[in-house]
Coordinates of N, CA and C in Angstrom, one line a residue:
R3 N 207.2 -18.7 17.4 CA 207.4 -17.5 18.1 C 208.2 -16.5 17.3
L4 N 209.3 -17.0 16.7 CA 210.2 -16.1 15.9 C 209.5 -15.6 14.7
S5 N 208.7 -16.5 14.1 CA 207.9 -16.1 12.9 C 207.0 -14.9 13.2
H6 N 206.3 -15.0 14.4 CA 205.4 -14.0 14.8 C 206.2 -12.7 15.0
T7 N 207.4 -12.8 15.6 CA 208.1 -11.6 15.9 C 208.6 -11.0 14.6
M8 N 209.0 -11.8 13.6 CA 209.4 -11.3 12.3 C 208.3 -10.6 11.6
S9 N 207.1 -11.2 11.6 CA 206.0 -10.6 11.0 C 205.6 -9.3 11.6
R10 N 205.7 -9.2 13.0 CA 205.3 -8.0 13.7 C 206.3 -6.9 13.4
L11 N 207.6 -7.2 13.4 CA 208.6 -6.2 13.3 C 209.0 -5.8 11.8
L12 N 208.9 -6.8 10.9 CA 209.5 -6.5 9.6 C 208.5 -6.4 8.5
W13 N 207.2 -6.7 8.7 CA 206.2 -6.5 7.7 C 205.8 -5.0 7.6
D14 N 205.9 -4.5 6.4 CA 205.5 -3.1 6.2 C 204.2 -3.1 5.4
A15 N 203.1 -3.0 6.1 CA 201.8 -3.1 5.5 C 201.5 -2.1 4.5
S16 N 202.1 -0.9 4.7 CA 201.8 0.2 3.7 C 202.5 -0.1 2.3
R17 N 203.5 -0.8 2.3 CA 204.2 -1.1 1.0 C 204.0 -2.6 0.7
K18 N 203.3 -3.4 1.5 CA 203.1 -4.8 1.2 C 204.3 -5.6 1.0
V19 N 205.3 -5.5 1.9 CA 206.5 -6.2 1.8 C 207.2 -6.3 3.1
F20 N 208.1 -7.3 3.3 CA 209.0 -7.4 4.4 C 210.2 -6.5 4.1
D21 N 210.6 -5.7 5.1 CA 211.7 -4.9 4.9 C 212.7 -4.9 6.1
N22 N 213.9 -4.6 5.8 CA 214.9 -4.5 6.9 C 214.6 -3.3 7.7
R23 N 215.0 -3.3 9.0 CA 214.9 -2.2 9.8 C 216.3 -1.8 10.4
L24 N 216.5 -0.5 10.6 CA 217.7 -0.1 11.3 C 217.6 -0.5 12.8
A25 N 218.6 -1.1 13.3 CA 218.6 -1.5 14.7 C 219.3 -0.3 15.5
V26 N 218.6 0.1 16.5 CA 219.1 1.2 17.4 C 219.4 0.6 18.7
G27 N 220.6 0.2 19.0 CA 220.9 -0.3 20.2 C 220.2 -1.6 20.6
A28 N 219.8 -2.3 19.6 CA 219.0 -3.6 19.8 C 219.9 -4.8 19.9
N29 N 219.5 -5.7 20.8 CA 220.3 -7.0 20.9 C 219.4 -8.0 21.4
F30 N 219.8 -9.3 21.1 CA 218.9 -10.4 21.5 C 219.5 -11.1 22.6
T31 N 218.9 -11.0 23.8 CA 219.4 -11.6 25.0 C 218.2 -12.3 25.7
G32 N 218.5 -13.4 26.4 CA 217.5 -14.0 27.2 C 216.2 -14.5 26.3
G33 N 216.4 -14.8 25.0 CA 215.3 -15.2 24.2 C 214.4 -14.0 23.7
R34 N 214.8 -12.8 24.0 CA 214.0 -11.6 23.6 C 214.8 -10.5 23.0
W35 N 214.2 -9.8 22.1 CA 214.8 -8.6 21.6 C 214.8 -7.5 22.6
R36 N 215.9 -6.8 22.8 CA 215.9 -5.7 23.8 C 216.4 -4.5 23.0
G37 N 216.0 -3.3 23.4 CA 216.4 -2.1 22.7 C 215.4 -1.7 21.7
A38 N 215.7 -0.5 21.1 CA 214.7 0.1 20.1 C 214.9 -0.5 18.8
V39 N 213.8 -0.6 18.1 CA 213.7 -1.0 16.7 C 213.6 0.2 15.8
G40 N 214.5 0.5 14.9 CA 214.4 1.7 14.1 C 213.5 1.6 13.0
K41 N 213.5 2.6 12.1 CA 212.6 2.7 11.0 C 213.0 1.7 9.9
F42 N 212.1 1.5 9.0 CA 212.4 0.6 7.8 C 213.4 1.2 7.0
I43 N 214.3 0.4 6.4 CA 215.4 0.9 5.5 C 214.8 1.6 4.3
G44 N 213.7 1.0 3.7 CA 213.0 1.6 2.6 C 213.6 1.3 1.3
R45 N 214.6 0.5 1.2 CA 215.2 0.1 -0.1 C 214.8 -1.4 -0.3
I46 N 214.0 -1.6 -1.4 CA 213.4 -2.9 -1.6 C 214.4 -3.8 -2.4
T47 N 214.8 -4.9 -1.9 CA 215.7 -5.8 -2.5 C 215.1 -7.3 -2.5
P48 N 215.8 -8.2 -3.2 CA 215.2 -9.6 -3.1 C 215.2 -10.2 -1.7
T49 N 216.0 -9.6 -0.8 CA 215.9 -10.1 0.6 C 214.5 -9.9 1.2
A50 N 213.7 -9.1 0.6 CA 212.3 -8.9 1.1 C 211.5 -10.2 1.1
F51 N 211.9 -11.1 0.2 CA 211.2 -12.4 0.0 C 211.8 -13.5 0.7
Y52 N 213.0 -13.3 1.4 CA 213.6 -14.4 2.1 C 212.8 -15.0 3.3
P53 N 211.9 -14.2 3.9 CA 211.1 -14.8 5.0 C 210.2 -15.9 4.4
M54 N 210.0 -16.0 3.1 CA 209.2 -17.1 2.6 C 209.9 -18.4 2.7
L55 N 211.2 -18.4 2.7 CA 212.0 -19.6 2.9 C 211.6 -20.4 4.2
A56 N 211.2 -19.6 5.2 CA 210.8 -20.2 6.5 C 209.3 -20.3 6.7
G57 N 208.6 -19.9 5.7 CA 207.1 -19.9 5.8 C 206.6 -18.8 6.7
V58 N 207.4 -17.7 6.9 CA 207.0 -16.7 7.8 C 205.7 -15.9 7.3
P59 N 205.7 -15.4 6.1 CA 204.4 -14.7 5.7 C 203.2 -15.6 5.7
N60 N 202.1 -15.0 6.2 CA 200.8 -15.8 6.0 C 200.5 -15.7 4.5
V61 N 199.5 -16.5 4.1 CA 199.2 -16.6 2.6 C 198.8 -15.3 2.1
E62 N 198.0 -14.5 2.8 CA 197.6 -13.2 2.3 C 198.8 -12.3 2.1
Q63 N 199.8 -12.2 3.0 CA 201.0 -11.4 2.9 C 201.8 -11.9 1.6
A64 N 201.9 -13.2 1.5 CA 202.7 -13.7 0.3 C 202.1 -13.3 -1.0
V65 N 200.8 -13.4 -1.1 CA 200.1 -13.0 -2.3 C 200.3 -11.5 -2.5
L66 N 200.1 -10.7 -1.5 CA 200.3 -9.3 -1.6 C 201.7 -8.9 -2.1
M67 N 202.7 -9.5 -1.5 CA 204.1 -9.2 -1.9 C 204.4 -9.6 -3.3
V68 N 204.0 -10.8 -3.7 CA 204.3 -11.3 -5.0 C 203.6 -10.5 -6.0
S69 N 202.3 -10.2 -5.8 CA 201.5 -9.4 -6.7 C 202.0 -8.0 -6.9
Q70 N 202.4 -7.4 -5.8 CA 202.8 -6.0 -5.8 C 204.2 -5.8 -6.4
W71 N 205.1 -6.7 -6.1 CA 206.5 -6.5 -6.4 C 207.1 -7.4 -7.5
L72 N 206.5 -8.6 -7.8 CA 207.1 -9.5 -8.7 C 206.3 -9.7 -10.0
V73 N 205.0 -9.7 -9.9 CA 204.1 -9.9 -11.0 C 204.0 -8.7 -12.0
T74 N 204.1 -7.5 -11.4 CA 203.9 -6.4 -12.3 C 205.2 -5.7 -12.7
E75 N 205.1 -5.0 -13.8 CA 206.3 -4.3 -14.3 C 206.7 -3.2 -13.4
S76 N 205.7 -2.5 -12.7 CA 206.0 -1.5 -11.8 C 206.7 -1.9 -10.6
G77 N 206.7 -3.3 -10.3 CA 207.4 -3.8 -9.1 C 208.9 -3.6 -9.2
G78 N 209.5 -3.5 -10.4 CA 210.9 -3.2 -10.5 C 211.9 -4.3 -10.4
F79 N 211.4 -5.6 -10.4 CA 212.3 -6.7 -10.3 C 212.6 -7.4 -11.7
C80 N 212.1 -6.8 -12.8 CA 212.5 -7.2 -14.1 C 212.0 -8.6 -14.6
L81 N 211.0 -9.1 -13.9 CA 210.4 -10.4 -14.4 C 209.3 -10.2 -15.4
V82 N 208.7 -9.0 -15.3 CA 207.6 -8.7 -16.3 C 207.9 -7.3 -16.8
G83 N 208.1 -7.3 -18.1 CA 208.3 -6.0 -18.7 C 209.6 -5.4 -18.2
G84 N 209.7 -4.0 -18.3 CA 210.9 -3.4 -17.7 C 211.8 -2.7 -18.8
G85 N 211.6 -3.0 -20.0 CA 212.4 -2.3 -21.0 C 213.8 -2.9 -21.2
S86 N 214.6 -2.2 -22.0 CA 215.9 -2.8 -22.4 C 216.9 -2.9 -21.3
Q87 N 216.8 -2.0 -20.2 CA 217.7 -2.1 -19.1 C 217.3 -3.0 -18.0
C88 N 216.1 -3.6 -18.2 CA 215.6 -4.5 -17.1 C 214.9 -5.7 -17.7
Q89 N 215.7 -6.5 -18.4 CA 215.1 -7.7 -19.0 C 215.2 -9.0 -18.2
F90 N 216.1 -9.1 -17.3 CA 216.3 -10.3 -16.5 C 216.3 -10.0 -15.0
G91 N 215.5 -10.8 -14.2 CA 215.5 -10.6 -12.8 C 216.4 -11.5 -12.1
L92 N 216.7 -11.2 -10.9 CA 216.2 -10.2 -10.0 C 217.3 -9.3 -9.7
P93 N 217.2 -8.0 -10.1 CA 218.3 -7.1 -9.7 C 218.4 -7.0 -8.2
A94 N 219.6 -6.6 -7.7 CA 219.8 -6.5 -6.2 C 219.1 -5.4 -5.6
V95 N 218.5 -4.5 -6.4 CA 217.7 -3.4 -5.9 C 216.7 -3.1 -7.0
V96 N 215.4 -2.7 -6.7 CA 214.4 -2.5 -7.7 C 214.9 -1.4 -8.7
S97 N 214.3 -1.6 -9.9 CA 214.8 -0.8 -11.0 C 214.5 0.7 -10.9
F98 N 213.5 1.1 -10.0 CA 213.2 2.5 -9.9 C 214.0 3.1 -8.7
D99 N 214.8 2.3 -8.0 CA 215.7 2.9 -7.0 C 216.9 3.6 -7.6
P100 N 217.3 4.8 -7.2 CA 218.4 5.5 -7.8 C 219.7 4.6 -7.9
A101 N 219.9 3.7 -6.9 CA 221.1 2.9 -7.0 C 221.1 2.0 -8.2
F102 N 220.0 1.6 -8.7 CA 219.9 0.7 -9.9 C 220.7 1.2 -11.0
Q103 N 220.7 2.5 -11.2 CA 221.4 3.1 -12.4 C 222.8 3.0 -12.4
D104 N 223.4 2.7 -11.2 CA 224.9 2.6 -11.1 C 225.3 1.3 -11.8
Q105 N 224.5 0.2 -11.7 CA 224.9 -1.0 -12.2 C 226.3 -1.4 -11.8
D106 N 226.5 -1.3 -10.5 CA 227.8 -1.6 -10.0 C 227.7 -2.5 -8.8
Y107 N 228.1 -3.8 -8.9 CA 228.1 -4.7 -7.9 C 226.7 -4.9 -7.3
W108 N 226.5 -4.5 -6.0 CA 225.2 -4.7 -5.3 C 224.2 -3.7 -5.7
R109 N 224.6 -2.7 -6.5 CA 223.7 -1.6 -6.9 C 223.1 -1.9 -8.3
G110 N 222.2 -2.8 -8.3 CA 221.4 -3.1 -9.5 C 221.8 -4.4 -10.3
R111 N 222.9 -5.0 -10.0 CA 223.2 -6.2 -10.7 C 222.4 -7.4 -10.2
V112 N 222.3 -8.5 -11.0 CA 221.6 -9.7 -10.7 C 222.6 -10.7 -10.2
W113 N 222.3 -11.3 -9.0 CA 223.1 -12.2 -8.3 C 222.4 -13.6 -8.2
A114 N 223.1 -14.6 -8.7 CA 222.5 -16.0 -8.7 C 222.0 -16.4 -7.3
P115 N 222.8 -16.2 -6.2 CA 222.4 -16.7 -4.9 C 221.0 -16.0 -4.5
M116 N 220.8 -14.7 -4.9 CA 219.6 -14.1 -4.5 C 218.4 -14.7 -5.3
N117 N 218.6 -15.0 -6.6 CA 217.6 -15.6 -7.4 C 217.3 -17.0 -6.8
Y118 N 218.3 -17.7 -6.5 CA 218.1 -19.1 -5.9 C 217.3 -19.0 -4.6
L119 N 217.6 -18.2 -3.7 CA 216.9 -18.1 -2.4 C 215.5 -17.6 -2.6
V120 N 215.3 -16.7 -3.5 CA 213.9 -16.3 -3.7 C 213.1 -17.4 -4.4
F121 N 213.7 -18.1 -5.3 CA 213.1 -19.3 -5.9 C 212.7 -20.3 -4.9
R122 N 213.6 -20.6 -4.0 CA 213.3 -21.6 -2.9 C 212.2 -21.2 -2.0
G123 N 212.1 -19.8 -1.7 CA 211.0 -19.3 -0.9 C 209.7 -19.4 -1.6
L124 N 209.7 -19.2 -2.9 CA 208.5 -19.3 -3.7 C 208.0 -20.8 -3.8
A125 N 209.0 -21.7 -3.6 CA 208.7 -23.1 -3.7 C 208.2 -23.7 -2.4
H126 N 208.2 -22.9 -1.4 CA 207.8 -23.4 0.0 C 206.4 -24.0 -0.1
D127 N 206.2 -25.1 0.5 CA 204.9 -25.8 0.5 C 203.7 -24.9 0.8
K128 N 203.9 -23.9 1.6 CA 202.8 -23.0 2.1 C 202.3 -22.1 0.9
Y129 N 203.2 -21.9 -0.1 CA 202.9 -20.9 -1.2 C 202.9 -21.5 -2.6
R130 N 203.5 -22.6 -2.8 CA 203.8 -23.1 -4.2 C 202.5 -23.3 -5.0
H131 N 201.4 -23.5 -4.3 CA 200.1 -23.8 -5.1 C 199.4 -22.5 -5.4
L132 N 199.8 -21.4 -4.9 CA 199.1 -20.1 -5.2 C 199.4 -19.6 -6.6
A133 N 198.3 -19.2 -7.3 CA 198.4 -18.8 -8.7 C 199.5 -17.8 -9.0
A134 N 199.5 -16.7 -8.2 CA 200.5 -15.6 -8.4 C 201.9 -16.1 -8.2
V135 N 202.1 -17.0 -7.2 CA 203.4 -17.6 -6.9 C 203.8 -18.5 -8.0
M136 N 202.9 -19.3 -8.5 CA 203.3 -20.2 -9.6 C 203.7 -19.4 -10.9
Q137 N 203.0 -18.3 -11.1 CA 203.3 -17.5 -12.3 C 204.7 -16.9 -12.1
V138 N 205.0 -16.3 -11.0 CA 206.3 -15.7 -10.7 C 207.5 -16.8 -10.7
R139 N 207.2 -17.9 -10.2 CA 208.2 -19.0 -10.1 C 208.6 -19.4 -11.6
G140 N 207.6 -19.5 -12.4 CA 207.9 -19.8 -13.8 C 208.7 -18.7 -14.5
A141 N 208.3 -17.5 -14.3 CA 209.1 -16.3 -14.9 C 210.5 -16.3 -14.3
L142 N 210.7 -16.6 -13.1 CA 212.1 -16.6 -12.5 C 212.9 -17.7 -13.1
V143 N 212.3 -18.8 -13.3 CA 213.0 -20.0 -13.9 C 213.5 -19.6 -15.3
A144 N 212.5 -19.1 -16.1 CA 212.8 -18.7 -17.5 C 213.9 -17.6 -17.5
S145 N 213.8 -16.6 -16.7 CA 214.7 -15.5 -16.6 C 216.2 -16.0 -16.2
S146 N 216.2 -16.8 -15.2 CA 217.5 -17.3 -14.7 C 218.2 -18.2 -15.8
Q147 N 217.4 -19.0 -16.4 CA 218.0 -19.9 -17.5 C 218.5 -19.1 -18.6
A148 N 217.7 -18.1 -19.1 CA 218.1 -17.3 -20.2 C 219.3 -16.4 -19.9
L149 N 219.4 -15.9 -18.7 CA 220.5 -15.1 -18.3 C 221.8 -15.9 -18.3
L150 N 221.7 -17.1 -17.7 CA 222.9 -18.0 -17.6 C 223.4 -18.4 -19.0
L151 N 222.4 -18.9 -19.8 CA 222.8 -19.5 -21.1 C 223.3 -18.4 -22.1
G152 N 222.8 -17.2 -22.0 CA 223.2 -16.1 -22.9 C 224.7 -15.9 -22.8
E153 N 225.3 -15.8 -21.6 CA 226.7 -15.6 -21.5 C 227.5 -17.0 -21.7
W154 N 226.9 -18.1 -21.3 CA 227.6 -19.4 -21.4 C 227.7 -19.8 -22.9
L155 N 226.7 -19.7 -23.6 CA 226.7 -20.1 -25.0 C 227.6 -19.1 -25.9
D156 N 227.5 -17.9 -25.5 CA 228.3 -16.9 -26.3 C 229.8 -16.8 -26.0
K157 N 230.1 -16.9 -24.7 CA 231.5 -16.7 -24.2 C 232.1 -17.8 -23.3
G158 N 231.2 -18.7 -22.9 CA 231.7 -19.7 -22.0 C 231.9 -19.2 -20.6
H159 N 231.1 -18.1 -20.2 CA 231.2 -17.5 -18.9 C 230.1 -17.9 -18.0
V160 N 230.4 -18.1 -16.7 CA 229.4 -18.2 -15.7 C 229.8 -17.1 -14.6
H161 N 229.1 -16.0 -14.7 CA 229.5 -14.8 -14.0 C 229.2 -14.8 -12.5
E162 N 230.0 -14.0 -11.8 CA 229.7 -13.7 -10.4 C 228.4 -13.0 -10.2
N163 N 228.1 -12.0 -11.1 CA 226.9 -11.2 -11.2 C 226.6 -10.8 -12.6
Y164 N 225.4 -10.4 -12.9 CA 225.0 -10.1 -14.3 C 224.3 -8.8 -14.3
G165 N 224.3 -8.1 -15.5 CA 223.5 -6.9 -15.6 C 222.1 -7.4 -16.0
P166 N 221.1 -6.7 -15.5 CA 219.7 -7.1 -15.8 C 219.3 -6.9 -17.3
N167 N 220.3 -6.3 -18.0 CA 220.1 -6.2 -19.5 C 220.7 -7.4 -20.2
G168 N 221.2 -8.3 -19.4 CA 221.7 -9.6 -20.0 C 223.2 -9.7 -20.2
T169 N 223.9 -8.7 -19.9 CA 225.4 -8.7 -20.0 C 226.0 -9.2 -18.7
G170 N 227.0 -10.0 -18.8 CA 227.7 -10.4 -17.6 C 228.9 -9.4 -17.4
Y171 N 229.3 -8.8 -18.4 CA 230.5 -7.9 -18.3 C 230.3 -6.8 -17.3
S172 N 231.3 -6.7 -16.4 CA 231.4 -5.6 -15.5 C 232.8 -5.7 -14.9
E173 N 233.5 -4.6 -14.6 CA 234.8 -4.7 -14.0 C 234.7 -5.4 -12.6
D174 N 233.5 -5.4 -12.0 CA 233.3 -6.0 -10.7 C 232.7 -7.4 -10.8
S175 N 232.8 -8.1 -11.9 CA 232.1 -9.4 -12.1 C 233.1 -10.4 -12.7
N176 N 233.5 -11.3 -11.8 CA 234.4 -12.4 -12.3 C 233.7 -13.2 -13.3
P177 N 234.3 -13.5 -14.5 CA 233.6 -14.2 -15.6 C 233.4 -15.7 -15.3
F178 N 234.1 -16.3 -14.3 CA 233.9 -17.7 -14.0 C 233.9 -17.8 -12.5
Y179 N 232.6 -17.8 -11.9 CA 232.5 -17.8 -10.5 C 231.5 -18.8 -10.1
H180 N 231.8 -19.6 -9.1 CA 231.0 -20.8 -8.7 C 229.6 -20.5 -8.5
W181 N 229.2 -19.4 -7.8 CA 227.8 -19.3 -7.4 C 226.9 -18.9 -8.6
G182 N 227.5 -18.4 -9.7 CA 226.7 -18.1 -10.9 C 226.0 -19.3 -11.4
G183 N 226.5 -20.5 -11.1 CA 225.9 -21.7 -11.5 C 224.5 -22.0 -10.9
L184 N 224.2 -21.2 -9.8 CA 222.9 -21.4 -9.1 C 221.8 -21.0 -10.1
L185 N 222.1 -20.1 -11.1 CA 221.0 -19.8 -12.1 C 220.6 -21.1 -12.8
G186 N 221.5 -22.0 -13.1 CA 221.2 -23.2 -13.7 C 220.5 -24.2 -12.8
Y187 N 220.8 -24.0 -11.5 CA 220.1 -24.9 -10.5 C 218.6 -24.4 -10.4
V188 N 218.3 -23.1 -10.5 CA 216.9 -22.6 -10.5 C 216.2 -23.2 -11.7
A189 N 216.9 -23.2 -12.9 CA 216.3 -23.8 -14.1 C 216.0 -25.3 -14.0
M190 N 217.0 -26.0 -13.4 CA 216.8 -27.4 -13.3 C 215.7 -27.8 -12.3
E191 N 215.7 -27.1 -11.2 CA 214.6 -27.4 -10.2 C 213.3 -27.0 -10.8
G192 N 213.2 -25.9 -11.5 CA 211.9 -25.5 -12.1 C 211.5 -26.5 -13.2
A193 N 212.4 -27.1 -13.9 CA 212.1 -28.1 -14.9 C 211.6 -29.4 -14.2
E194 N 212.2 -29.8 -13.1 CA 211.8 -30.9 -12.4 C 210.3 -30.8 -11.9
E195 N 210.1 -29.6 -11.4 CA 208.7 -29.3 -10.9 C 207.7 -29.4 -12.1
S196 N 208.0 -28.8 -13.2 CA 207.1 -28.9 -14.3 C 206.9 -30.3 -14.8
E197 N 208.0 -31.1 -14.8 CA 207.9 -32.5 -15.2 C 207.0 -33.3 -14.2
S198 N 207.2 -33.1 -12.9 CA 206.4 -33.8 -11.9 C 204.9 -33.5 -12.0
V199 N 204.6 -32.2 -12.3 CA 203.2 -31.8 -12.5 C 202.6 -32.5 -13.7
L200 N 203.4 -32.6 -14.8 CA 202.9 -33.3 -16.0 C 202.7 -34.8 -15.8
L201 N 203.6 -35.4 -15.0 CA 203.5 -36.8 -14.7 C 202.4 -37.2 -13.7
A202 N 202.0 -36.3 -12.9 CA 201.0 -36.5 -11.8 C 199.7 -36.9 -12.4

């Protein structure tokens, strides 16, 4: 029932993505949402893929989202193409959003917890066999590993957040922060998947 409600309220069919909405006096009481549901936020972030963690999107929605936003350079998540400022995914906001240019904390930086949660959503049993999802999962694994190892091998840093151009340095990024290691976890889980496929 909750999955149905999420699909009905958060799926933006015109942009082929799940989006956050502004809540206008909304509250959850008696097992139902009460109050008005506002307009879509309109800012596309990796959180758009979090419903995949719970298997909320149907297969068609999942393929549309991944194909529109993650497989193509125009999607803005830096997994395919993107130029020198967008080499590593997933930035906290798409590269064509004006906030991306700030490269300050949540405005365009890459956060390991976001990469990990999107990776886990892409690995959900409902989607993992889909060709577009397999392609993106592989790209996310490679990107996460390269981003982590670039700073680790050069400086011994595991950053709080990273620039999508591959640098960890930012005044707002702690050079040794526990959740940065989730990039390595993405790489390890991705390697395990590849190995189990080869051994099957």
